[in-house]
XYZ file of N, CA and C in Angstrom:
525
model
N 94.621 88.311 103.437
C 95.103 87.620 105.004
C 96.309 89.130 105.210
N 97.473 88.223 105.233
C 98.910 88.177 105.670
C 99.072 89.759 104.881
N 99.086 90.242 103.879
C 99.341 90.742 102.893
C 98.595 92.429 103.053
N 97.329 92.078 103.368
C 96.728 93.341 104.120
C 97.041 93.841 105.848
N 97.521 93.055 106.349
C 98.049 93.073 107.725
C 99.514 93.497 107.354
N 99.806 93.592 106.564
C 101.928 94.088 106.720
C 101.390 95.180 105.988
N 99.967 95.796 104.993
C 100.225 96.478 104.127
C 99.349 97.439 105.515
N 98.561 97.560 106.299
C 98.371 98.122 107.252
C 98.676 98.490 107.866
N 99.896 97.887 108.673
C 100.894 97.774 109.982
C 102.240 98.869 108.947
N 102.622 99.358 108.137
C 103.203 99.373 107.376
C 102.878 100.985 107.084
N 101.521 101.281 106.481
C 100.642 102.418 106.795
C 100.780 102.784 107.810
N 100.599 102.583 108.604
C 100.955 102.989 110.254
C 102.407 104.151 110.292
N 103.504 102.723 110.193
C 104.179 103.760 110.563
C 104.878 104.610 109.427
N 104.287 104.772 108.173
C 104.325 105.974 107.278
C 103.205 107.439 107.660
N 102.412 106.771 108.215
C 101.380 107.884 108.477
C 102.298 108.629 110.592
N 102.643 108.087 110.768
C 103.228 108.318 112.195
C 104.509 109.354 111.646
N 105.667 109.357 110.946
C 106.324 109.421 110.211
C 105.876 111.556 109.889
N 105.109 111.247 108.714
C 103.882 112.399 108.070
C 103.584 113.082 109.214
N 103.220 112.519 110.551
C 102.273 113.393 111.552
C 103.497 113.908 112.152
N 104.267 113.043 113.226
C 105.945 113.461 113.606
C 106.358 115.066 112.903
N 106.956 114.767 112.030
C 107.040 115.736 111.372
C 106.602 116.860 111.056
N 104.607 116.829 111.049
C 104.356 118.163 110.778
C 103.746 118.464 112.264
N 104.447 117.662 113.264
C 104.126 118.070 114.911
C 105.304 119.497 115.378
N 104.306 120.348 115.875
C 105.546 120.736 116.941
C 106.575 120.223 118.306
N 108.142 120.469 117.733
C 108.718 119.760 118.878
C 109.552 120.568 119.361
N 109.068 121.683 119.456
C 110.346 122.861 120.412
C 110.293 122.345 121.233
N 111.724 122.115 122.293
C 112.001 122.085 123.762
C 111.292 120.776 124.403
N 111.332 119.726 123.039
C 110.614 118.472 123.806
C 112.134 117.636 123.675
N 112.179 116.793 125.017
C 114.233 116.176 124.746
C 113.428 115.207 124.168
N 114.925 113.716 124.147
C 114.699 112.797 123.641
C 113.420 111.294 124.108
N 113.414 111.527 125.711
C 112.204 110.872 125.876
C 110.810 111.536 125.651
N 110.569 112.037 125.331
C 109.294 112.839 125.170
C 108.851 112.554 124.027
N 110.518 113.299 122.812
C 110.173 112.572 121.093
C 109.501 111.346 120.962
N 110.285 110.453 121.716
C 109.792 108.903 121.579
C 108.565 108.753 122.351
N 108.414 108.855 122.883
C 106.755 108.905 123.676
C 106.158 109.927 122.675
N 105.833 110.872 121.448
C 105.485 111.103 120.923
C 105.206 110.507 120.198
N 105.896 110.527 119.367
C 106.123 109.324 117.555
C 105.530 108.454 118.447
N 104.852 107.825 119.102
C 104.318 106.167 120.130
C 102.811 106.510 119.395
N 102.839 107.447 120.541
C 101.393 107.832 120.732
C 100.875 108.000 119.092
N 101.935 109.269 118.704
C 101.300 108.917 117.074
C 101.227 107.476 116.505
N 101.661 106.703 116.499
C 101.620 105.468 115.987
C 100.397 105.270 116.000
N 99.894 105.863 117.689
C 98.374 104.103 117.894
C 97.728 104.966 117.752
N 97.868 106.614 118.125
C 95.648 107.466 118.038
C 95.905 107.217 116.434
N 96.326 106.755 115.678
C 95.490 106.299 114.206
C 95.252 104.841 114.193
N 95.548 103.916 115.011
C 95.508 102.989 114.791
C 93.791 102.580 115.232
N 93.212 101.397 114.631
C 92.843 100.886 114.793
C 92.274 99.786 115.922
N 92.137 99.809 116.923
C 91.904 99.065 117.839
C 91.702 97.770 117.341
N 90.968 97.141 116.692
C 89.958 95.752 116.212
C 91.122 95.599 115.163
N 91.883 96.516 114.244
C 92.422 95.880 113.383
C 94.115 95.401 113.510
N 94.269 96.455 115.335
C 95.486 95.861 115.305
C 95.758 94.795 116.099
N 94.072 94.159 117.082
C 93.960 92.623 117.486
C 93.872 92.095 116.708
N 93.469 92.131 115.781
C 93.566 91.272 114.841
C 94.707 90.321 114.135
N 95.117 91.681 113.808
C 96.966 91.417 113.014
C 97.433 91.044 114.126
N 97.546 91.239 115.613
C 98.413 90.447 116.699
C 98.047 89.196 116.613
N 97.021 88.662 116.272
C 96.640 87.412 116.965
C 97.408 86.726 115.025
N 97.109 87.664 114.249
C 97.611 86.279 113.017
C 99.212 86.564 112.727
N 99.981 87.601 113.540
C 101.379 88.201 113.605
C 101.824 86.465 114.420
N 100.833 86.508 115.709
C 101.230 85.708 117.108
C 101.413 84.081 116.316
N 100.832 83.829 115.060
C 100.918 82.320 114.943
C 102.212 82.232 114.822
N 102.888 81.112 115.043
C 103.557 80.582 114.486
C 104.234 80.647 113.242
N 103.649 80.797 112.397
C 103.471 80.507 110.808
C 104.113 82.142 110.466
N 103.618 82.977 110.970
C 103.882 84.615 111.158
C 104.544 85.176 111.710
N 104.990 84.190 112.609
C 105.409 85.148 113.880
C 107.111 86.213 113.701
N 107.223 85.065 113.045
C 109.417 86.377 112.138
C 108.322 87.692 111.451
N 107.486 87.353 110.499
C 107.191 88.811 109.448
C 106.830 89.782 110.658
N 105.630 89.922 111.837
C 105.273 90.055 112.993
C 106.549 91.251 113.849
N 107.827 89.952 114.139
C 108.545 90.500 114.695
C 109.783 91.730 113.966
N 109.195 91.408 112.514
C 109.655 92.670 111.447
C 108.389 93.786 111.164
N 108.602 93.094 111.345
C 107.049 94.796 111.405
C 107.571 96.013 112.541
N 107.617 95.039 113.653
C 107.541 95.429 114.801
C 108.954 96.395 114.737
N 110.402 95.091 114.530
C 111.146 96.102 114.238
C 111.208 97.110 113.388
N 110.649 97.285 112.546
C 110.297 98.390 111.500
C 109.883 99.698 111.467
N 108.808 99.298 112.894
C 108.382 100.313 113.602
C 109.524 101.270 114.211
N 109.747 100.134 114.814
C 111.066 100.843 116.300
C 111.507 101.804 114.984
N 112.445 101.470 113.870
C 113.544 101.829 112.865
C 112.382 102.975 112.678
N 111.707 102.884 111.974
C 110.693 104.147 111.572
C 110.628 105.010 112.596
N 110.465 104.966 114.089
C 110.000 105.951 114.610
C 111.773 106.604 114.850
N 112.970 106.295 115.197
C 113.828 106.915 115.060
C 114.687 107.087 114.073
N 114.431 106.707 112.772
C 114.627 107.494 111.293
C 113.765 109.011 111.950
N 112.829 109.173 112.481
C 111.319 109.991 112.376
C 112.292 110.594 113.936
N 113.310 110.532 114.748
C 113.050 111.356 115.397
C 114.611 112.076 114.768
N 115.365 111.144 113.579
C 116.783 111.941 112.778
C 117.839 111.050 114.002
N 117.440 110.418 113.813
C 118.568 109.374 114.759
C 119.950 109.279 113.460
N 121.359 109.264 114.103
C 122.278 109.129 113.277
C 123.356 107.866 113.670
N 122.981 107.078 114.847
C 123.271 106.503 115.520
C 124.092 105.222 113.944
N 125.043 104.117 114.018
C 125.908 103.819 113.158
C 126.681 102.464 113.307
N 126.620 102.696 115.068
C 127.181 101.657 115.986
C 126.696 100.490 116.441
N 127.135 100.100 117.611
C 126.235 99.374 117.804
C 124.822 99.774 119.189
N 124.409 100.915 118.827
C 123.739 101.954 119.517
C 122.689 101.749 118.404
N 122.708 101.580 117.276
C 121.355 101.498 116.066
C 120.517 100.313 116.525
N 121.040 98.764 117.040
C 120.713 98.012 117.285
C 119.883 97.890 118.707
N 120.842 98.765 119.738
C 120.335 98.992 120.739
C 119.028 99.334 120.882
N 118.856 100.881 120.821
C 117.851 101.766 120.099
C 116.417 101.056 120.097
N 116.794 100.223 118.601
C 115.675 99.848 118.310
C 115.445 98.265 118.290
N 116.321 97.843 119.222
C 115.606 96.484 120.499
C 114.871 97.223 121.616
N 115.627 97.936 122.239
C 114.852 98.910 123.221
C 113.115 99.249 122.884
N 113.713 99.969 121.736
C 111.779 100.362 121.387
C 111.143 99.588 121.148
N 111.576 98.475 120.183
C 110.502 97.179 119.731
C 109.946 96.677 120.903
N 110.926 96.303 122.252
C 109.807 96.306 123.221
C 109.214 97.032 124.388
N 109.673 97.960 123.852
C 108.413 98.859 124.569
C 107.734 98.953 124.235
N 108.050 99.711 122.115
C 106.660 99.368 121.431
C 105.394 98.330 121.935
N 106.133 97.121 121.615
C 105.706 95.973 121.648
C 104.235 96.155 122.802
N 105.389 95.451 124.085
C 104.600 96.360 125.503
C 103.649 97.173 126.063
N 103.518 97.730 124.911
C 102.650 99.127 125.282
C 101.247 98.726 123.867
N 101.249 98.017 122.919
C 100.625 97.357 121.736
C 99.879 96.434 122.551
N 100.178 95.344 123.409
C 99.497 95.140 124.131
C 98.271 95.972 125.171
N 99.039 96.474 126.228
C 98.423 96.933 127.365
C 97.316 98.228 126.665
N 97.612 98.580 125.281
C 96.714 99.075 124.657
C 95.586 98.610 124.474
N 95.304 97.624 123.580
C 94.845 96.558 123.098
C 93.274 96.659 123.909
N 93.472 96.976 125.304
C 92.563 95.854 126.957
C 92.675 97.576 126.975
N 92.763 98.432 126.825
C 92.517 99.867 127.877
C 91.725 100.683 127.409
N 90.241 100.415 127.737
C 89.152 101.159 128.238
C 89.382 102.930 128.799
N 90.417 103.010 129.599
C 90.324 104.453 129.579
C 89.528 105.679 128.687
N 89.867 106.488 129.561
C 89.620 107.627 128.170
C 90.950 107.933 127.836
N 90.766 108.170 126.124
C 91.272 108.719 125.610
C 93.111 107.908 125.679
N 92.899 106.631 125.960
C 93.667 105.761 126.457
C 94.498 106.161 127.366
N 94.350 106.720 128.410
C 95.506 107.771 129.282
C 96.017 106.461 130.083
N 95.497 105.660 130.193
C 96.159 104.477 130.958
C 97.224 103.684 130.210
N 97.036 104.189 128.767
C 98.256 103.777 127.787
C 99.287 104.127 127.744
N 99.075 105.408 127.580
C 100.108 107.133 128.101
C 101.051 106.544 128.746
N 99.976 106.443 130.502
C 101.231 106.723 131.149
C 101.859 104.744 131.370
N 101.243 103.845 130.672
C 102.307 102.898 130.830
C 103.311 102.699 130.523
N 102.957 103.925 128.841
C 105.000 104.160 127.847
C 105.675 105.049 128.953
N 104.961 105.608 129.864
C 105.750 106.897 130.127
C 106.498 105.642 131.684
N 105.852 104.530 131.666
C 106.876 104.106 132.879
C 107.380 102.848 132.004
N 107.461 102.786 131.162
C 108.434 101.502 130.191
C 109.632 102.504 129.913
N 109.355 103.812 129.165
C 110.216 104.699 128.706
C 111.070 104.409 129.911
N 110.547 105.384 131.442
C 111.160 105.547 132.240
C 111.949 104.294 132.545
N 111.791 103.119 132.346
C 112.473 101.767 132.973
C 113.940 101.866 131.982
N 113.738 102.294 130.419
C 114.509 102.582 129.626
C 116.252 103.477 129.717
N 114.852 104.856 130.337
C 115.731 105.930 131.107
C 116.844 105.263 132.197
N 116.351 104.198 132.907
C 116.999 104.152 133.998
C 118.235 102.930 133.639
N 117.911 102.119 132.227
C 118.588 101.230 132.348
C 120.386 102.029 131.057
N 119.787 103.137 131.440
C 120.663 104.003 130.234
C 121.398 104.498 130.590
N 120.825 105.006 131.989
C 121.954 105.866 133.496
C 123.021 104.766 133.571
N 122.138 103.701 133.728
C 123.108 102.363 134.836
C 124.309 102.106 133.218
N 123.833 102.411 132.014
C 125.031 101.743 131.063
C 125.909 102.851 131.089
N 125.497 104.516 131.413
C 126.564 105.718 131.105
C 127.529 105.206 132.659
N 127.024 104.818 134.139
C 127.604 104.552 134.860
C 129.078 103.722 134.608
N 128.331 102.306 134.107
C 129.225 101.609 133.403
C 130.578 101.768 132.744
N 130.277 102.452 132.339
C 131.447 103.376 131.232
C 132.925 103.973 131.810
N 131.917 104.088 133.083
C 133.189 105.017 134.222
C 133.325 103.993 135.280
N 132.993 102.738 134.755
C 133.585 101.605 136.372
C 134.538 101.112 135.398
N 136.364 101.303 136.468
C 137.238 100.736 135.790
C 136.982 99.189 135.292
N 136.312 98.421 135.880
C 136.038 97.565 135.663
C 135.500 96.593 134.359
N 134.820 97.732 133.985
C 133.585 98.064 132.872
C 134.455 98.237 131.507
N 135.674 99.454 132.266
C 135.888 99.793 130.805
C 137.031 99.318 130.611
N 137.681 98.327 131.571
C 138.851 97.296 131.413
C 138.651 96.423 130.172
N 136.937 95.723 130.334
C 136.333 94.598 129.526
C 136.561 95.596 128.231
N 135.815 97.396 128.872
C 135.691 98.000 126.952
C 136.560 97.865 126.336
N 138.122 98.075 127.076
C 138.804 98.356 125.842
C 139.841 96.800 125.459
N 139.330 95.688 126.506
C 140.118 94.440 126.367
C 139.138 93.447 124.812
N 138.506 92.675 125.873
C 137.689 91.192 125.011
C 136.456 91.854 124.952
N 135.443 92.996 124.761
C 134.477 93.138 124.853
C 134.635 95.108 123.258
N 136.078 94.822 122.999
C 136.783 95.881 122.118
C 136.043 95.595 120.639
N 135.771 94.422 120.307
C 134.601 93.867 119.129
C 133.782 94.427 118.796
N 132.882 94.859 120.319
C 131.358 95.409 119.745
C 132.310 96.795 119.206
N 133.261 97.581 119.071
C 133.118 98.702 118.472
C 132.861 98.480 116.247
N 133.082 96.848 115.881
C 133.186 96.624 114.526
C 131.650 96.621 114.274
N 130.993 96.128 115.529
C 129.410 96.016 115.036
C 128.566 97.558 113.854
N 128.264 98.106 113.064
C 128.089 98.544 112.104
C 126.017 98.776 112.087
N 125.458 99.828 111.364
C 124.302 99.345 111.575
C 123.815 99.083 110.025
N 123.031 98.469 109.471
C 122.904 97.601 108.402
C 122.996 98.714 106.911
N 123.479 98.499 105.715
C 123.210 99.187 104.896
C 121.791 98.546 103.520
N 121.023 100.220 103.945
C 119.253 100.070 103.107
C 118.835 98.537 103.664
N 117.805 99.038 103.232
C 116.281 98.287 103.434
C 116.975 96.851 103.397
N 117.533 96.628 102.518
C 117.053 94.749 102.227
C 118.130 94.596 102.637
N 118.659 94.746 103.990
C 120.038 94.285 105.331
C 119.176 94.515 106.215
N 117.799 94.838 106.658
C 117.871 95.135 108.089
C 117.719 93.847 108.327
N 118.122 93.026 110.123
C 118.000 91.723 110.718
C 116.615 91.439 110.359
N 116.990 89.324 110.263
C 116.134 88.794 109.658
C 115.371 88.417 108.626
N 116.643 89.347 107.597
C 116.002 89.579 106.229
C 116.879 88.726 105.377
N 116.734 88.257 104.405
C 117.362 87.338 103.581
C 117.785 88.207 102.460
N 119.235 88.589 102.001
C 119.172 89.654 101.384
C 119.673 88.512 99.751
N 119.412 87.635 99.743
C 119.659 86.578 98.584
C 118.465 86.664 97.418
C-alpha cells in the first residue's frame, strides 16, 4: 500500500527531473519553465494510480505523508529549474507551487479533454494567479508603509533560511 504509493510518487519526481533536463528550454521564461516541469511530471503519470494514491494520502493517518510528497514535488521542480534561493523565498516558492500542483492534479484527475488540454489551461490560469500575486508583492516593496514594516518589525524575516539537506525539510523529524 503506502510504501508503493510513496515510491511511485517519488519515481515520478525523478522522471520529471530527468525529462526536464533533457528537454530543450531555450527562450523559456520562468513561467514557461514551471509549466513545462509540471506538465512533464503529470504526462508520465498513470491517472488511475494517482487517483488511488490521492485517496490513500487523503486519509487522515497518511495526510502528512501526502503533503510531504507534494512539497517534495514542488522542491524537485524548483531544483530542476535551478532555484538558488536560500532565504524566505525558498519557502514561498515551494508553498505556492505545492498549491498550484495539488489543485492541478485534482483537476487533471477529472479531465477528459483531448491530451489533457483543459488541465494545461487550468495550470496556466493558476500560474497567472501566482504571477499576479508576485507583481503585487513587488509593488508592495516600493510602498513606503510596507517598506517601513520590512525595515522594522518584519525585518526578522531576513533570518529565515532554507533547510540544509533532505533530513532538514519542513515536517520531518530530524531526531
